[in-house]
PDB file of C-alpha atoms in Angstrom:
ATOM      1  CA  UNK A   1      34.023  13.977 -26.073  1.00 78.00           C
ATOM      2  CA  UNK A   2      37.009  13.648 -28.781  1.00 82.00           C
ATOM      3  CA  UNK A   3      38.484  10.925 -27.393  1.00 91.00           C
ATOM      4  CA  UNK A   4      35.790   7.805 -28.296  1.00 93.00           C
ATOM      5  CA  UNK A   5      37.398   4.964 -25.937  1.00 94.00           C
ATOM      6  CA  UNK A   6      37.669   7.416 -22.710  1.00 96.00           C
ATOM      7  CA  UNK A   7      33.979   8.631 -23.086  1.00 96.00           C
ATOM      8  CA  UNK A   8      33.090   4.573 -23.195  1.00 97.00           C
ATOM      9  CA  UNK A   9      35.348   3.770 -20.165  1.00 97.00           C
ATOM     10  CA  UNK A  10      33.873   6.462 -17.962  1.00 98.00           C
ATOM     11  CA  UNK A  11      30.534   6.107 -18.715  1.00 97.00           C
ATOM     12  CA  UNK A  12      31.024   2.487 -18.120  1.00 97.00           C
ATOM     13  CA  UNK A  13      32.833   2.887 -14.891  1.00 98.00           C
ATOM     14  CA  UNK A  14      31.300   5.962 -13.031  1.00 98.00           C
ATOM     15  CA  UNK A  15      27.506   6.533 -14.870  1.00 98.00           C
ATOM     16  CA  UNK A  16      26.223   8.978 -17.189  1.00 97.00           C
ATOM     17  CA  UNK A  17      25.727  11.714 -14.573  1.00 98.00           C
ATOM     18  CA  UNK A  18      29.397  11.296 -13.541  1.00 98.00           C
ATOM     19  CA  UNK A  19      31.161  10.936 -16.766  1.00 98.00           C
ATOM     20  CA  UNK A  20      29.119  14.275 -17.641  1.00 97.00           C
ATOM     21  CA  UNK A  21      30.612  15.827 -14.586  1.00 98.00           C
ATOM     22  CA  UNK A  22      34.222  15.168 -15.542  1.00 98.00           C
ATOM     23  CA  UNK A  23      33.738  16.147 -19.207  1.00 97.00           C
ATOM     24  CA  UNK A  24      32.952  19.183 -17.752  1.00 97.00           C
ATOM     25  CA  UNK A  25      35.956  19.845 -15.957  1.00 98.00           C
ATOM     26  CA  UNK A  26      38.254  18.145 -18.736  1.00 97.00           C
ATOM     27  CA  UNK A  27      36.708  21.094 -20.696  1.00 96.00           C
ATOM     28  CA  UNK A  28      37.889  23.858 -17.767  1.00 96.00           C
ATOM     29  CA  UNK A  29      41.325  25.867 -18.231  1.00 94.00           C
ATOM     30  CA  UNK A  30      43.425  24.520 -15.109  1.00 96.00           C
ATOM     31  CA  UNK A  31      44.436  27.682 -12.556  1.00 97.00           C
ATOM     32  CA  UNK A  32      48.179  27.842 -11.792  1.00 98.00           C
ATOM     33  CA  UNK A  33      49.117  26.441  -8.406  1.00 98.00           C
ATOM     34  CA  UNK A  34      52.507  26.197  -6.192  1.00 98.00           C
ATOM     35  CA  UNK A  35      54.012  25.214  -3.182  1.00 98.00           C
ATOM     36  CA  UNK A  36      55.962  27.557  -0.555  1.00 98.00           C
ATOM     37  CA  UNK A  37      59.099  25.486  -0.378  1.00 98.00           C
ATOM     38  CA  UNK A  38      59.670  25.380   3.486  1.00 98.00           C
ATOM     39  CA  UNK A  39      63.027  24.275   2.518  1.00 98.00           C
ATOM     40  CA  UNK A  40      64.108  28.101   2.348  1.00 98.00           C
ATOM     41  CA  UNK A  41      60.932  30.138   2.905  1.00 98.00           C
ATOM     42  CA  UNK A  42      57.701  30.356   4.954  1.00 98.00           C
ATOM     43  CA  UNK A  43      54.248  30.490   3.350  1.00 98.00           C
ATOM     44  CA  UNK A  44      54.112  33.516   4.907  1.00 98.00           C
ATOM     45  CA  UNK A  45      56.829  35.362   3.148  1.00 98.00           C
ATOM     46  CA  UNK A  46      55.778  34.096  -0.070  1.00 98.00           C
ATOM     47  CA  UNK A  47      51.873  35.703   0.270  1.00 98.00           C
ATOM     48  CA  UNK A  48      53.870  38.769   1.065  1.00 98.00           C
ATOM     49  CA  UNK A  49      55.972  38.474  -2.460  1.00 97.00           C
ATOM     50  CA  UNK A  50      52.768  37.663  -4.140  1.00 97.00           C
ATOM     51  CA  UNK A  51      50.614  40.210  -2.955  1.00 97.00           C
ATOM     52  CA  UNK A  52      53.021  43.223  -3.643  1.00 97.00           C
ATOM     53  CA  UNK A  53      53.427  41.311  -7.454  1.00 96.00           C
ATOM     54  CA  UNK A  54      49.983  42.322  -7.982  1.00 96.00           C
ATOM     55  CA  UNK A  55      49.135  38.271  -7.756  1.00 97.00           C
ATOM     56  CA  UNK A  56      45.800  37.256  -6.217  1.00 97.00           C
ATOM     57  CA  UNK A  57      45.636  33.761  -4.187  1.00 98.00           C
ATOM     58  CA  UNK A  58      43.848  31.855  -2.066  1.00 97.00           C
ATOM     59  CA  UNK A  59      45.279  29.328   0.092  1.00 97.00           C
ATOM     60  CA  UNK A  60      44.601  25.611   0.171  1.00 97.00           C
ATOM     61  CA  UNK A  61      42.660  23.907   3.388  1.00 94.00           C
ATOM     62  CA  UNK A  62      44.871  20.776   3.030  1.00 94.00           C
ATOM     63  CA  UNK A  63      48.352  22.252   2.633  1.00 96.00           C
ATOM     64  CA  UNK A  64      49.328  25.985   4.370  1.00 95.00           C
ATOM     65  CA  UNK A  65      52.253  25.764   2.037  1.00 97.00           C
ATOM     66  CA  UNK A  66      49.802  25.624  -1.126  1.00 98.00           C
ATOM     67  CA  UNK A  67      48.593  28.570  -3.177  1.00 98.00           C
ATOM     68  CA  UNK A  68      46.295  28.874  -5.930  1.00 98.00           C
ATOM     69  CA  UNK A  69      46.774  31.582  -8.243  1.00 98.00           C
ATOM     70  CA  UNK A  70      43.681  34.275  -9.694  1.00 95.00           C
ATOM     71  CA  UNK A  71      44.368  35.418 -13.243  1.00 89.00           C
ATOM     72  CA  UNK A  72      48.191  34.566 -13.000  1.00 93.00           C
ATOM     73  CA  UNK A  73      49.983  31.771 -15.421  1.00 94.00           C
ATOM     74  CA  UNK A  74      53.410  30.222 -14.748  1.00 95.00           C
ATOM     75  CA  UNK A  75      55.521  31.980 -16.963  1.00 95.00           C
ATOM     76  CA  UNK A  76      54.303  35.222 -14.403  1.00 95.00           C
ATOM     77  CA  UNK A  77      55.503  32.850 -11.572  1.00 96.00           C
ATOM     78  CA  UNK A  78      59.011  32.185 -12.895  1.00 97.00           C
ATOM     79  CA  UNK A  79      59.326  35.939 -13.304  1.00 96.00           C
ATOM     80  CA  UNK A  80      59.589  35.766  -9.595  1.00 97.00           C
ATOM     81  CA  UNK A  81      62.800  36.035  -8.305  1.00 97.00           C
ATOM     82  CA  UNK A  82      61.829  33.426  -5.472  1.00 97.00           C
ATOM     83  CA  UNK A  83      60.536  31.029  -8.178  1.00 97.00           C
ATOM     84  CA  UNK A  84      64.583  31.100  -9.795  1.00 97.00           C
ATOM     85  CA  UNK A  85      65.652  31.307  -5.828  1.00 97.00           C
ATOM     86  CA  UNK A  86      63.663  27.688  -5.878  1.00 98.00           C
ATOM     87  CA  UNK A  87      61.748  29.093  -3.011  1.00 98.00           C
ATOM     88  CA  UNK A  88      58.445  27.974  -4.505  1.00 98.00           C
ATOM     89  CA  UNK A  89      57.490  25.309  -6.933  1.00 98.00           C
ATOM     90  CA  UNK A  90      55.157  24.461  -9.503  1.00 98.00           C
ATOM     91  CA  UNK A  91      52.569  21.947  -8.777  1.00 98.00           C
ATOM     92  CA  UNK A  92      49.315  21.342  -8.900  1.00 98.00           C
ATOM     93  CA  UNK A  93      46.880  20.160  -5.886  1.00 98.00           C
ATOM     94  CA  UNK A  94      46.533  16.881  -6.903  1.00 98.00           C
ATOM     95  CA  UNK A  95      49.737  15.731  -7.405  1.00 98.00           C
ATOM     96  CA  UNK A  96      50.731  17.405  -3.608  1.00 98.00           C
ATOM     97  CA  UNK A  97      48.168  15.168  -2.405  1.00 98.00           C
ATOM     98  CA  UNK A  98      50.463  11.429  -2.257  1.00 98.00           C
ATOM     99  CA  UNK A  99      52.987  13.056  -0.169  1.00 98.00           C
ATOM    100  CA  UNK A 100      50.667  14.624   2.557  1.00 98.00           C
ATOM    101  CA  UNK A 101      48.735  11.231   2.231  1.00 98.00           C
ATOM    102  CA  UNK A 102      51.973   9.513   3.201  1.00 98.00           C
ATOM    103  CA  UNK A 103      52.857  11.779   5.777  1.00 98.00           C
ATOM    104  CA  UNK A 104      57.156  10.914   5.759  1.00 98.00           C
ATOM    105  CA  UNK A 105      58.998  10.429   9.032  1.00 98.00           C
ATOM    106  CA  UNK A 106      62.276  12.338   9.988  1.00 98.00           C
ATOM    107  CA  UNK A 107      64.715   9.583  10.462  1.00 98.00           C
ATOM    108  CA  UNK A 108      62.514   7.034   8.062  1.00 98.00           C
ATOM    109  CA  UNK A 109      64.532   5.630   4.527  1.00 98.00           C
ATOM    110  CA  UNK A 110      61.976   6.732   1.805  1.00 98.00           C
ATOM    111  CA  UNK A 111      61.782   5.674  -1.644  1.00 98.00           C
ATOM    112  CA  UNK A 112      60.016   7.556  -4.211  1.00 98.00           C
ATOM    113  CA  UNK A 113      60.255   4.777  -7.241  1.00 98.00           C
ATOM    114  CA  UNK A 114      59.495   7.424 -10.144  1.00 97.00           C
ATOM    115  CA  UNK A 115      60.856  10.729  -8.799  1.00 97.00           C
ATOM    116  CA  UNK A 116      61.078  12.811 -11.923  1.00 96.00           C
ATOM    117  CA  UNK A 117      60.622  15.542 -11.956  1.00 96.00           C
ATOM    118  CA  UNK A 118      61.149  15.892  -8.148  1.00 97.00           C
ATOM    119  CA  UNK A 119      58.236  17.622  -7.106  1.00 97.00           C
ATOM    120  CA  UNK A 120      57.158  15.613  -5.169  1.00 98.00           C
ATOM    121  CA  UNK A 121      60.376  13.926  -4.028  1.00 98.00           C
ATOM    122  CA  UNK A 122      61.189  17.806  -3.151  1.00 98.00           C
ATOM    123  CA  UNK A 123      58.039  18.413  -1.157  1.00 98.00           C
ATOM    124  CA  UNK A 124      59.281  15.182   1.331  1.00 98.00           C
ATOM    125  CA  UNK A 125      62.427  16.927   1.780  1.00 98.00           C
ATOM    126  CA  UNK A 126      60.408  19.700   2.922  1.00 98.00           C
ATOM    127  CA  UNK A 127      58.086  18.199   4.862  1.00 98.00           C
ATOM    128  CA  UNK A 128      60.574  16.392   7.055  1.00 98.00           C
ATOM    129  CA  UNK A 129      62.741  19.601   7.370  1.00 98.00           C
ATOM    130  CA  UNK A 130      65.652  17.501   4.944  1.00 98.00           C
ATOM    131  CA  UNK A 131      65.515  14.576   8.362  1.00 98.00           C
ATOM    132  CA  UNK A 132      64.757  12.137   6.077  1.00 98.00           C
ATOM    133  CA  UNK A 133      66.518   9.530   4.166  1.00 98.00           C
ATOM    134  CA  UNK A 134      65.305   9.726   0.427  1.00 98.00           C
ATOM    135  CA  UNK A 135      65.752   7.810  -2.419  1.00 98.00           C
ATOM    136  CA  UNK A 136      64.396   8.806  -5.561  1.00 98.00           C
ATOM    137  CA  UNK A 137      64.775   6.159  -8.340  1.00 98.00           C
ATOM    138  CA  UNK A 138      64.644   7.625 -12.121  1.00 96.00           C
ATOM    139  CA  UNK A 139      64.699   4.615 -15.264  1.00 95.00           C
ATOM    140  CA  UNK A 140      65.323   7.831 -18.174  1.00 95.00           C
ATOM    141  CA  UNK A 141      69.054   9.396 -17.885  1.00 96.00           C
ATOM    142  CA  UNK A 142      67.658  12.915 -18.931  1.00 97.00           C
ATOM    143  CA  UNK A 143      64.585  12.292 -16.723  1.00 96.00           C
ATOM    144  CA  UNK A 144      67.476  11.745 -13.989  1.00 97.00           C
ATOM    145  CA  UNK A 145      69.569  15.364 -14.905  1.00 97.00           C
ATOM    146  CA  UNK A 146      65.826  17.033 -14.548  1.00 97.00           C
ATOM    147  CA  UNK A 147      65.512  15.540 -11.234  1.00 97.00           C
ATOM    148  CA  UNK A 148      68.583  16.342  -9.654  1.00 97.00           C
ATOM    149  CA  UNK A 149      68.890  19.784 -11.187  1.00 97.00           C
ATOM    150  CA  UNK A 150      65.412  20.247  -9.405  1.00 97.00           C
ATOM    151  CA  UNK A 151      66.302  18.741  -5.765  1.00 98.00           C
ATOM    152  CA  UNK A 152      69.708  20.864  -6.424  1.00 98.00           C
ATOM    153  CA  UNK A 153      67.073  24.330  -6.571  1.00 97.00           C
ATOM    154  CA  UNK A 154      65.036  22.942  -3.934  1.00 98.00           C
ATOM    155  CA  UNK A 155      67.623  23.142  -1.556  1.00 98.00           C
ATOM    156  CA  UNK A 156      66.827  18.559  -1.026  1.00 98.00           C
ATOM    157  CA  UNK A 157      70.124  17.701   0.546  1.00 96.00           C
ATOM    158  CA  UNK A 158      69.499  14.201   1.694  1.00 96.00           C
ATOM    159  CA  UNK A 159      68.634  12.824  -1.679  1.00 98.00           C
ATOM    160  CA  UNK A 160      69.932   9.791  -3.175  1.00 98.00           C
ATOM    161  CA  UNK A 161      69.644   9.243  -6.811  1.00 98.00           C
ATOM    162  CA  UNK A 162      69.072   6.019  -8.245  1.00 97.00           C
ATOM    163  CA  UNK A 163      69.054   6.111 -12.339  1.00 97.00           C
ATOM    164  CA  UNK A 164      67.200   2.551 -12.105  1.00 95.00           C
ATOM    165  CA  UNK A 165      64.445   0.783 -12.951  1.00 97.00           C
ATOM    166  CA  UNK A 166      62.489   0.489  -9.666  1.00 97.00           C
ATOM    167  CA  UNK A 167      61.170  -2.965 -10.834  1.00 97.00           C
ATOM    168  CA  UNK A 168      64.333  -4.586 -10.854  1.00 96.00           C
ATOM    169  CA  UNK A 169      65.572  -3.404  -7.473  1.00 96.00           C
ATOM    170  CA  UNK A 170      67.149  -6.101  -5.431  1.00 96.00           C
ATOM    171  CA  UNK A 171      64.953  -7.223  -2.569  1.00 95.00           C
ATOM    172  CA  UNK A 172      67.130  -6.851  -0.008  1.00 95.00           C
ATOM    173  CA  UNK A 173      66.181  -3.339   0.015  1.00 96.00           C
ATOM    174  CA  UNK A 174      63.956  -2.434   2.752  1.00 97.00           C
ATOM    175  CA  UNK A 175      62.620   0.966   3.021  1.00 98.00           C
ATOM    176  CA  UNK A 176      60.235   2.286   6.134  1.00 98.00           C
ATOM    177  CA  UNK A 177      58.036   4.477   3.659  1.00 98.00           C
ATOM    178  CA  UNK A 178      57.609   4.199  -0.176  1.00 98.00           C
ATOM    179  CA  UNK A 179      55.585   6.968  -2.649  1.00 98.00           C
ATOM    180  CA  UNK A 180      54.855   4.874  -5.484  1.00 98.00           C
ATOM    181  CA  UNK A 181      53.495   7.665  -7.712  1.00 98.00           C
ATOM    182  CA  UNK A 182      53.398   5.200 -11.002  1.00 98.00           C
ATOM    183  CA  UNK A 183      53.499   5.470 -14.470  1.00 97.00           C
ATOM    184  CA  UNK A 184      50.323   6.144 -16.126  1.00 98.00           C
ATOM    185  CA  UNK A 185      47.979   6.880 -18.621  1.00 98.00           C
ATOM    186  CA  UNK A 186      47.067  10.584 -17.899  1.00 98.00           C
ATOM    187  CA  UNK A 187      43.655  10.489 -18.124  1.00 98.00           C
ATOM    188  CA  UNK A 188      42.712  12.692 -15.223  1.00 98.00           C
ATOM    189  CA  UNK A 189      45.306  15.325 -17.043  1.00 98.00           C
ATOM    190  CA  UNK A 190      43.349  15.672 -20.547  1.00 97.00           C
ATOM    191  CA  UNK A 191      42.472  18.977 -20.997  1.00 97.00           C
ATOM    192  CA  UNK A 192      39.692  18.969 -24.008  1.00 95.00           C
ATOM    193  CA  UNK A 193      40.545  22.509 -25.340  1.00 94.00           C
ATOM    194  CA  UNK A 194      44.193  21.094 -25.154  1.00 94.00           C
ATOM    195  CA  UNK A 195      44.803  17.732 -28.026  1.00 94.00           C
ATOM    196  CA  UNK A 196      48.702  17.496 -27.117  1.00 94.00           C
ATOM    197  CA  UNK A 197      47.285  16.621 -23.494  1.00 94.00           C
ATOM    198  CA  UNK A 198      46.043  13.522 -24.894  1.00 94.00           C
ATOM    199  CA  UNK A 199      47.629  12.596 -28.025  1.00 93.00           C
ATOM    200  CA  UNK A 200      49.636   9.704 -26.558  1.00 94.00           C
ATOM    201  CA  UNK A 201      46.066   8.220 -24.972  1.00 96.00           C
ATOM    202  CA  UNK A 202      44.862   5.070 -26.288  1.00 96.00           C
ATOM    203  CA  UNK A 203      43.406   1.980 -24.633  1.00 96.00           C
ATOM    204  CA  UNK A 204      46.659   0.230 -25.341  1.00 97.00           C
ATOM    205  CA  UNK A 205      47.912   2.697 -23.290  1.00 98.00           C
ATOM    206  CA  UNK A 206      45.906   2.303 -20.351  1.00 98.00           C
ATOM    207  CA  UNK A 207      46.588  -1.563 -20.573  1.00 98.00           C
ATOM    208  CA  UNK A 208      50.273  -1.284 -21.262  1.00 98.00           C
ATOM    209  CA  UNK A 209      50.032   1.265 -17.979  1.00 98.00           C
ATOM    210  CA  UNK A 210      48.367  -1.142 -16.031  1.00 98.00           C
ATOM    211  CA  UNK A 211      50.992  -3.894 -16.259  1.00 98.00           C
ATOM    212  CA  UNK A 212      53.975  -1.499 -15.494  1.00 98.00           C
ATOM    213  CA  UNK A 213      51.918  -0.142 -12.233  1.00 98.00           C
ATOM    214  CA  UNK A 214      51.341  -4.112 -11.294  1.00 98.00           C
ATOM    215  CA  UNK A 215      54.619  -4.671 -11.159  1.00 98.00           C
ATOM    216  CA  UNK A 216      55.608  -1.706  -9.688  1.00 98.00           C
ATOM    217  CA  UNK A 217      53.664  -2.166  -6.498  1.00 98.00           C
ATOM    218  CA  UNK A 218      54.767  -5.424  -6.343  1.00 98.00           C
ATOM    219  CA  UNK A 219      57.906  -4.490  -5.531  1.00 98.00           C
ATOM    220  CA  UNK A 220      57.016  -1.413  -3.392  1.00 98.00           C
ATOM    221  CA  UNK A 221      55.430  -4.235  -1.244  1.00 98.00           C
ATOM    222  CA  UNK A 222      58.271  -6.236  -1.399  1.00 98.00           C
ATOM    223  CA  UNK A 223      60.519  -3.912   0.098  1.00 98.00           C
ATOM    224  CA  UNK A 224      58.725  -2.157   2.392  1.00 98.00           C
ATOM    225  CA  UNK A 225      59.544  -2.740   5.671  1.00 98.00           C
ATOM    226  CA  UNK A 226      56.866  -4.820   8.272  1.00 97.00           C
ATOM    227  CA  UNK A 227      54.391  -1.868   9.896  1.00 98.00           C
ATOM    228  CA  UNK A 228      56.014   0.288   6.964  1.00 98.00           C
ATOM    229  CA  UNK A 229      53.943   2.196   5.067  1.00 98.00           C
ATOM    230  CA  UNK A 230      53.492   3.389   1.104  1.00 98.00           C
ATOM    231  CA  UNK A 231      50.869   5.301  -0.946  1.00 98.00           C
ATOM    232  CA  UNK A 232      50.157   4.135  -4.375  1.00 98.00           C
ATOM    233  CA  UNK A 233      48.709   7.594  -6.942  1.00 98.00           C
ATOM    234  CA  UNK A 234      48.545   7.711 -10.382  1.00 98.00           C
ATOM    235  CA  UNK A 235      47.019  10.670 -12.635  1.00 98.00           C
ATOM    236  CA  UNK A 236      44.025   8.258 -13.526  1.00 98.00           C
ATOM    237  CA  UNK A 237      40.900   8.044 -12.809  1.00 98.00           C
ATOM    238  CA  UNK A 238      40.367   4.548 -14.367  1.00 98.00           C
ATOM    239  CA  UNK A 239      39.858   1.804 -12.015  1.00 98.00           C
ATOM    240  CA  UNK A 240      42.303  -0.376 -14.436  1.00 98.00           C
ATOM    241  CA  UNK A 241      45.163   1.436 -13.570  1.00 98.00           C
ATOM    242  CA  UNK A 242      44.120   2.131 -10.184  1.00 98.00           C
ATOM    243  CA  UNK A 243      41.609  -0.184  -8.104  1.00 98.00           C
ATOM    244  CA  UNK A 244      41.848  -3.104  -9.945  1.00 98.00           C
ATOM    245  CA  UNK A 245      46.095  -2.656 -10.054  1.00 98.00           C
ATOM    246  CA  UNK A 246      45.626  -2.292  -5.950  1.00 98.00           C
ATOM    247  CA  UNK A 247      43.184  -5.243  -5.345  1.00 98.00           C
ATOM    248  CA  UNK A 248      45.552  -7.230  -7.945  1.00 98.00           C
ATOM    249  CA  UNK A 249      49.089  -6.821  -5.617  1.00 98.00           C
ATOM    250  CA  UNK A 250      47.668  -6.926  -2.328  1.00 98.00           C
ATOM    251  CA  UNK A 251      46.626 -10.472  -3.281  1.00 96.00           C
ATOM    252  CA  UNK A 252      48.574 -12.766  -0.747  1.00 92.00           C
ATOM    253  CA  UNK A 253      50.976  -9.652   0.051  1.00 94.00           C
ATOM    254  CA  UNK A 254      50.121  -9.286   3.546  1.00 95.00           C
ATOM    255  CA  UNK A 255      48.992  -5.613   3.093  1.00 98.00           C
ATOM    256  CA  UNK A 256      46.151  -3.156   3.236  1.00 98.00           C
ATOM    257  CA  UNK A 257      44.523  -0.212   2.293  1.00 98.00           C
ATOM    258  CA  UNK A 258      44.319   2.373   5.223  1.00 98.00           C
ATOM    259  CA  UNK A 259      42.181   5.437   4.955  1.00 97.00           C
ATOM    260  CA  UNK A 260      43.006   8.451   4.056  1.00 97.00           C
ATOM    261  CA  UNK A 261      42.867  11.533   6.316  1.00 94.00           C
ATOM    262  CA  UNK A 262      43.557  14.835   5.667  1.00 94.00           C
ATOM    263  CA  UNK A 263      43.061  18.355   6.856  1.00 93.00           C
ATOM    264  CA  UNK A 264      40.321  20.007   4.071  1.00 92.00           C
ATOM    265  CA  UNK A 265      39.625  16.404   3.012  1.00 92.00           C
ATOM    266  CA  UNK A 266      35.685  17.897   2.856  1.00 93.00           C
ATOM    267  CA  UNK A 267      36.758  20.431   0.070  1.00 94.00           C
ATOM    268  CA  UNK A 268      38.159  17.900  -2.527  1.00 97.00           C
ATOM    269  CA  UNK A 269      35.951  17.327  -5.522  1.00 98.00           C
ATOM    270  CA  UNK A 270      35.667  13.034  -4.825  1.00 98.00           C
ATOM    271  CA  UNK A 271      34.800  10.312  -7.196  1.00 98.00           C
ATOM    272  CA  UNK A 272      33.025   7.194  -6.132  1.00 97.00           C
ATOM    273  CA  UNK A 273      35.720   4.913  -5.479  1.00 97.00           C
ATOM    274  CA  UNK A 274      35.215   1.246  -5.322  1.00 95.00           C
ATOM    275  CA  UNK A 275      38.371   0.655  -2.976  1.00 97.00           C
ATOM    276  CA  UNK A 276      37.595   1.529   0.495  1.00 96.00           C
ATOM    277  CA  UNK A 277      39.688   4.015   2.101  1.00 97.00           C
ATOM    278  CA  UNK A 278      41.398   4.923  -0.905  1.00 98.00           C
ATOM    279  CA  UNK A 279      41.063   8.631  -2.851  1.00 97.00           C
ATOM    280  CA  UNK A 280      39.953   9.568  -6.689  1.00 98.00           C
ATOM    281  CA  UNK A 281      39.895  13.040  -7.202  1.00 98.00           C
ATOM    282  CA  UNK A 282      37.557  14.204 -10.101  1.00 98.00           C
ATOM    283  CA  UNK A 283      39.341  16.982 -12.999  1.00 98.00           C
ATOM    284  CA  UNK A 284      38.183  20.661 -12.032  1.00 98.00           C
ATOM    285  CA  UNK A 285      39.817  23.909 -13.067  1.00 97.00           C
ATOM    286  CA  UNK A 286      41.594  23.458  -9.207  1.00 98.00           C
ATOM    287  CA  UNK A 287      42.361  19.872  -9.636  1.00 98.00           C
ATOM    288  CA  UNK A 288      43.590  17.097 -11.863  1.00 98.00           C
ATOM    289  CA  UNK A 289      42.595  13.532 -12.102  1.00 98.00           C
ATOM    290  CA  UNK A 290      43.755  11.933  -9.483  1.00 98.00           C
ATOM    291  CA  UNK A 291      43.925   8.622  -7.495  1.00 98.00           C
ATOM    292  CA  UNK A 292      45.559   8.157  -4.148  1.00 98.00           C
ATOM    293  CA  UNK A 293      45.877   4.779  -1.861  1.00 98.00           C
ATOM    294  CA  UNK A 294      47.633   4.316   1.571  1.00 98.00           C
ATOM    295  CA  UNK A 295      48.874   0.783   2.212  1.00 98.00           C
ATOM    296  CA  UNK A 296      50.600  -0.313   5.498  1.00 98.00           C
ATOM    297  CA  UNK A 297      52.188  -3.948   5.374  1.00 98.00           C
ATOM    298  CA  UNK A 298      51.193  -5.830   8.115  1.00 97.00           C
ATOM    299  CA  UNK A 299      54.031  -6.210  10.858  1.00 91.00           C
TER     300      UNK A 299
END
């Protein structure tokens, strides 16, 4: 592998046999993926545009409103008409999967603490039919235009953008559900054949990452209602950034890890994960690195 410190780390953390395994898919072109935005379409329509484009799919077990593209890249995608009608969305698998592990509530104030670019902040809206109270913070003013101008296409109505730093929110805030998708180092993004995908990644990095997602949760605990409940996800498949960061705020927080259900749960490509209950998705050509926990505070 190119990248000295990453090779170390996963052989370290995961075995030889493991760390081979997600070489392997680091080293796999990624397919193209969206999400039917049931905002303004049904999945249904959207196979129907995509099969008279001359586009190939299948569709995902987890998520009816997921496709994965055959031989198609995004720049064929935003030829669509629907794509500029924001009737579908980028994303890929993994990063769908914090949202559907959350499961929002119509009615329920959500927070998403690092909403840009608003996929994911979108895909809530969605999911709760726009019956939801949202709050997406953004720290980065041009981060923040990118996220409304997204929720704007999306057709996310009950949206409240915050152009804060979600660590310094007051805590009188309470929120019912929070999506705490933090910060990280992108390691279960690298693509090998791909060097801009991990010219930023260093073990500084990782550490640096790690005390930004601390805090983070720290707060998402603080201001989550009693009974409420959050999911913490990062792009990582290093346990610094992701068990370790978990085990580290749930200390005296009166909190804990819930499993993870989901419909297709059988067809994800799973890591050993030393949190119990909690999700780490290994890099595929279907998948990014991934890792996904579910925490309810106790009531």
């Amino acid at each position: 592998m190119q990248i000295p410190f990453l090779a170390q780390a996963l052989t370290a953390q995961y075995g030889e046999a493991v760390a081979a395994q997600i070489e392997q898919g680091m080293g796999e072109q990624r397919i193209t993926t969206l999400r039917a935005n049931l905002l303004k379409t049904t999945p249904e329509d959207v196979a129907s545009v995509l099969s008279a484009a001359g586009i190939a799919y299948t569709r995902w077990a987890a998520e009816d409103a997921a496709f994965l593209l055959e031989g198609a890249d995004e720049r064929a995608v935003q030829a669509l008409p629907l794509y500029e009608r924001g009737e579908i969305y980028l994303q890929s698998l993994s990063s769908m999967l914090p949202p559907l592990a959350l499961a929002p509530q119509e009615g329920a104030d959500i927070l998403d603490m690092a909403a840009a670019p608003g996929g994911k902040t979108a895909q809530m809206a969605a999911m709760t039919g726009n019956r939801a109270n949202i709050t997406a913070c953004e720290i980065n003013q041009i981060r923040a235009e990118k996220l409304k101008y997204n929720l704007e296409k999306q057709g996310a109505t009950r949206v409240n953008i915050m152009v804060r730093d979600a660590r310094k929110l007051e805590d009188f805030f309470r929120f019912d559900q929070i999506l705490l998708d933090a910060p990280c180092s992108g390691s279960g993004t690298i693509l090998l054949d791909e060097p801009a995908s991990y010219r930023a990644f260093s073990e500084k990095l990782v550490r640096n990452s790690a005390v930004t997602q601390l805090a983070l949760l720290k707060k998402a605990l603080t201001i989550l209602k009693r009974g409420g409940t959050m999911v913490y996800s990062t792009c990582s498949i290093l346990n610094t950034e992701n068990e370790n960061v978990v085990r580290a705020a749930l200390k005296g927080a009166h909190a804990h890890v819930e499993p993870i259900i989901l419909p297709g749960m059988e067809t994800l490509p799973l890591l050993p994960c030393a949190l119990e209950g909690a999700l780490c998705v290994r890099p595929t050509a279907q998948y990014e690195g991934f890792f996904v926990a579910r925490i309810r505070k106790d009531s």
